[in-house]
Amino acid sequence: MTTSKSQIKFGFDFTSVPDLVACIQKLTDWGYSYACIPLVHAKLTPDASNLDRSALVSRADVILQAETWNRVVVKLSPHLDLDSEDAVARDRDAELFRQEVSYASYLNVSAIMFRLPLDGCMPNLARLVNVALHDNVFVNFYVQVPMCSGSGANENGISSDNNGCGATDTWKLWSAFSAACDYHRSVCLALELSVDLPDEQELDRWLGEPIKAVIAPTSIFLTNKMGFPVLSRPHQTFVNKLFDLDACIFISGESNQNMKPYFEYLSYIHDNNKSDKLYSYSYAYEDLLQVPLQPLINNLDNNVYAVFEQDPIKYQQYEKAITRALTDKVKSSSTEVLTVCVVGAGRGPLVNASLKASDNSKVAIKVYAIEKNENALHVLNYNNDNYWHNLVTVVCADMRTWKFEEKCDILVSELLGSFGDNELSPECLDGAQKFLKEDGVCIPSSYTSYLSPLQSQTLFSNMKMFKSNTPMDNLHENAEQIYVVNMRNMYIISPAQPLFTFDHPRCDLERNNNRYTTLTFDIKQDCILHGFAGYFNAVLYKDVNISIEPSTFSTGMFSWYPAYIPIKSSITLKKDEQLKVHFWRLSDTSKVWYEWSISKPNSMPVHNPNARSYSMQLH
Amino acid sequence: MTTSKSQIKFGFDFTSVPDLVACIQKLTDWGYSYACIPLVHAKLTPDASNLDRSALVSRADVILQAETWNRVVVKLSPHLDLDSEDAVARDRDAELFRQEVSYASYLNVSAIMFRLPLDGCMPNLARLVNVALHDNVFVNFYVQVPMCSGSGANENGISSDNNGCGATDTWKLWSAFSAACDYHRSVCLALELSVDLPDEQELDRWLGEPIKAVIAPTSIFLTNKMGFPVLSRPHQTFVNKLFDLDACIFISGESNQNMKPYFEYLSYIHDNNKSDKLYSYSYAYEDLLQVPLQPLINNLDNNVYAVFEQDPIKYQQYEKAITRALTDKVKSSSTEVLTVCVVGAGRGPLVNASLKASDNSKVAIKVYAIEKNENALHVLNYNNDNYWHNLVTVVCADMRTWKFEEKCDILVSELLGSFGDNELSPECLDGAQKFLKEDGVCIPSSYTSYLSPLQSQTLFSNMKMFKSNTPMDNLHENAEQIYVVNMRNMYIISPAQPLFTFDHPRCDLERNNNRYTTLTFDIKQDCILHGFAGYFNAVLYKDVNISIEPSTFSTGMFSWYPAYIPIKSSITLKKDEQLKVHFWRLSDTSKVWYEWSISKPNSMPVHNPNARSYSMQLH
């Protein structure tokens, strides 16, 4: 788990490039790494007689080294009108498009950029991009879309003549184009910033799109008292969020000025960004899907223990909770030494917390450390000998079957997964409850899973590709399991709502831990549903909590990434619609699993019926 | 190609069955073949203490023979409230549901029937059906849905207490449920007829659903002067359409009356049905997808020739067209003997038509029969010796490359596919045009493909299963090709519109036959788009046409089934929306192909980019 900040990528967007080598030299002098240039020389005007355009060679590959081309984004000719009503012009421009893409692909450029027509008329453009993706496996497209309509579209825009059409929702255009390209991973967004920013909801929605480049015109910058370029506070905030996505920022302006101050200013902002984002501690594993741990059937390794033991918040909270519980308990108890059982003790962090809590509260305790992973027992015994003065009774047992003569006052555990109960804490603690006194306390005493609908084309396509080479019969497999993921490139459509709650100890032990809940979310703006983010909030003791649910997040705690619960196909949600989700927790003698479905605005099939794709094993 | 009428399946829907053997006897006496019975004895009321219900055995399998069970549809207990707000009741009923389905599955019944709750609250029901389909591979569900809300739902309906909710669109409920079951082939519709019929559009929409059973309550029948049950004219019309779908018709009423007259009346209707449906000549290959012929690269066999030569209409129209053309031509021609080239002569039906036309018009002709299939040449030569007095010059050649010293006056061909140009008639005739006189006539002189959006869950799921075991990488393959199919179970959403037109001869031979057309269809009611029906209309000569486009269909002609052009995923269309479709015909030196996409109401990816899944080979 690395905590170093990611490097940002800076580039400059050249309007015209009479001398490519000189341009690249200028770029390096300013401190930029990436260049965005027109592919075709500006003096080449469209001309049917000019179809083979040997003048493309004015950008001959040999003038730059291959590594340099890898840092170049080329812009297709802006005059290409691929959806012209004139069939002859359309066919000619389609052939020019094919030639330009083919040449750019040959150059191995970083990406090929073009503007999305703002009149929304783009079936032929979409077709040609689909064909290009089919023909050129390694090509990347950056689709330049202004954040607000009217911004920037005058400047060489394909659709400059359609610019008077008023307030087009450019997100919808992008969304339609992206759908027309089947959400292909190689069709990414180059978002063009505007002087006026849309409202926060709209801004956030862009963050759910696969933004790989940002075009920042110099016109969005203000000049400070010292004469240097600066951004307004809202622009700063948004740009900081874009940094988190690892997008390349292209400054766009007059290349005959010195552009170094823009680079310096944005670097300054980046380095001083105390991001208020959750999970900002870690720039690793971004948007990478991982299968949740199943510590009940798989023994964890020392690496995993070591990482989680570093959490600066979690064990503080446990210590606080145990301290309070001991203090409360000793008042009502007749014995002077209280018994604490740490179940699932691992290498002992909760034993430490218990012993510290005993010190804090001045309440004497007897500690049992129960752990089923025989490998971790070695560390527990070592710690007992060296740090715990052999005051701890170390037991190798599964808490569900351990026969204990006595009963304890406090049962401490850390069995929660990202989605709360998904590592089978309820089943484990139900099993351990038999050695808890009737008036005993469980820490945690309760936990609740939370669900938020989310939009994230990146998570969605990562999910679809999770297991490749899967036969069609198992098509559902990837979409019917739960992932753990450090989410970055996403938009939370609606705040999280509580799903399933479990309380410990419980009096109705004969009932199972099955649950069924329906949640209804109000949709505030048009967007695309790609699944759900799952969180938990746990009450350790009274008002001592740990939480990864955003509104109550335990700042600094890093032991859990959120869960991603996908759906099989994306759903278009409209403003003021309702989204209705059904979630089941089910079980049989060998396993526990979730099923989920959607009934509004459209019906979706039940996911994971009878645990066909995914389950949590009890044995 | 069989022309015999299909047998209809008749059944009786028993409300209660105190004695199963007696019931089946009664059924046989009345002439019915199928029985619909409650699975659980009526005396078994729901009771939590009764969970194992050994009394299910009152329907013990041994009392009927296994073959008889195959003709029995069982109804699940009507009181099961699977979406109760009461969790305990819900769990109990879920367990009863599981038991009943499991027992029905053991009995090998024809299907398991239940009513869809009319309040639309069915997430748990949908989940349990999904689970049952996952557990019991061979189970079939019939989902009973009244055609109009309020009809029939009082009688034992799960949702009888929700019946006062007014005019629910029951199609929408069914559609949502079907989606929640992922349009599983084993979840079929049992449509319950009502006294009042909805308007024709709504009636037709039901025909796009997978109707496997029809419940006809005796209350929808009138009594004629003789005291016998009869149906109103609109009911008759609709029932006749249902017969075409091969659904089982269950009469539902008081089983202590004699139900024979209903059977006799419906049999009478069926036998006297002069269906006005297109393609009613053939009850074979219904809704079965076939890959279109590619006669240009594959030689047809004698079976195919034999079938198509039987067409009672096509060659009449050709004869008429050639007769007119000869009559017109001889007036303007200086020669007295006209030259007719039949290109793609096959076994000679168009040679026959040409010779007959010469007789009719009293215009002398010289006939060349050009055919590339060397096997068909034997028949052409045989016919020439035996019937044509060796007046025909038989040539084995590809019309595109044949070197002919002379030029002909009339070029006759039959190269059309279901979708017009899809057997590459344009490319073939362009090649043959070099031996047509400048003022020569082509028969056909023009043809146009037509496109209609359609709803058909049956065609759609047949498409998805077309090539099984396809790896996920080729997921698009089935959805990116064109099929030929005798369409029955479908609803035409909007009338066909012309797509591509080809004229022969043409003056701009240097241009290719590529096309691009956008069509916009108005949506008259909520429905589901599953793809398009493709047709053609050809002008043979002046006003002599052949057509499979429904509004101009050449009645009696059977040589072509319509084309089915699928889409990758179904789209929900809303009343008053527009559907915008883009269609391309494209080519390179070796092949011709189509691509298609949708831009309204939602964007859909381009299908078949660069012919990755499907093309028509030129060589």
mmCIF file with all atom_site columns, C-alpha atoms in Angstrom, chain B residues 321-333 338 361 363 410 441 541-543:
data_model
loop_
_atom_site.group_PDB
_atom_site.id
_atom_site.type_symbol
_atom_site.label_atom_id
_atom_site.label_alt_id
_atom_site.label_comp_id
_atom_site.label_asym_id
_atom_site.label_entity_id
_atom_site.label_seq_id
_atom_site.pdbx_PDB_ins_code
_atom_site.Cartn_x
_atom_site.Cartn_y
_atom_site.Cartn_z
_atom_site.occupancy
_atom_site.B_iso_or_equiv
_atom_site.pdbx_formal_charge
_atom_site.auth_seq_id
_atom_site.auth_comp_id
_atom_site.auth_asym_id
_atom_site.auth_atom_id
_atom_site.pdbx_PDB_model_num
ATOM 1  C CA . ALA B 1 321 ? -43.432 -8.543  -67.398 1.00 0.00 ? 321 ALA B CA 1
ATOM 2  C CA . ILE B 1 322 ? -41.476 -10.125 -70.255 1.00 0.00 ? 322 ILE B CA 1
ATOM 3  C CA . THR B 1 323 ? -44.594 -10.172 -72.470 1.00 0.00 ? 323 THR B CA 1
ATOM 4  C CA . ARG B 1 324 ? -45.105 -6.442  -71.961 1.00 0.00 ? 324 ARG B CA 1
ATOM 5  C CA . ALA B 1 325 ? -41.448 -5.673  -72.465 1.00 0.00 ? 325 ALA B CA 1
ATOM 6  C CA . LEU B 1 326 ? -41.369 -7.662  -75.748 1.00 0.00 ? 326 LEU B CA 1
ATOM 7  C CA . THR B 1 327 ? -44.504 -5.912  -76.981 1.00 0.00 ? 327 THR B CA 1
ATOM 8  C CA . ASP B 1 328 ? -43.087 -2.467  -76.146 1.00 0.00 ? 328 ASP B CA 1
ATOM 9  C CA . LYS B 1 329 ? -39.631 -3.291  -77.462 1.00 0.00 ? 329 LYS B CA 1
ATOM 10 C CA . VAL B 1 330 ? -40.662 -4.663  -80.862 1.00 0.00 ? 330 VAL B CA 1
ATOM 11 C CA . LYS B 1 331 ? -42.445 -1.389  -81.663 1.00 0.00 ? 331 LYS B CA 1
ATOM 12 C CA . SER B 1 332 ? -39.270 0.617   -81.242 1.00 0.00 ? 332 SER B CA 1
ATOM 13 C CA . SER B 1 333 ? -36.849 -1.952  -82.623 1.00 0.00 ? 333 SER B CA 1
ATOM 14 C CA . LEU B 1 338 ? -35.215 -9.851  -80.049 1.00 0.00 ? 338 LEU B CA 1
ATOM 15 C CA . SER B 1 361 ? -46.686 -11.371 -77.541 1.00 0.00 ? 361 SER B CA 1
ATOM 16 C CA . VAL B 1 363 ? -42.577 -11.561 -80.804 1.00 0.00 ? 363 VAL B CA 1
ATOM 17 C CA . ILE B 1 410 ? -33.733 -7.879  -72.506 1.00 0.00 ? 410 ILE B CA 1
ATOM 18 C CA . VAL B 1 441 ? -34.415 -3.470  -70.624 1.00 0.00 ? 441 VAL B CA 1
ATOM 19 C CA . TYR B 1 541 ? -41.375 -4.088  -65.656 1.00 0.00 ? 541 TYR B CA 1
ATOM 20 C CA . LYS B 1 542 ? -43.469 -0.919  -65.433 1.00 0.00 ? 542 LYS B CA 1
ATOM 21 C CA . ASP B 1 543 ? -46.418 -1.802  -63.149 1.00 0.00 ? 543 ASP B CA 1
#
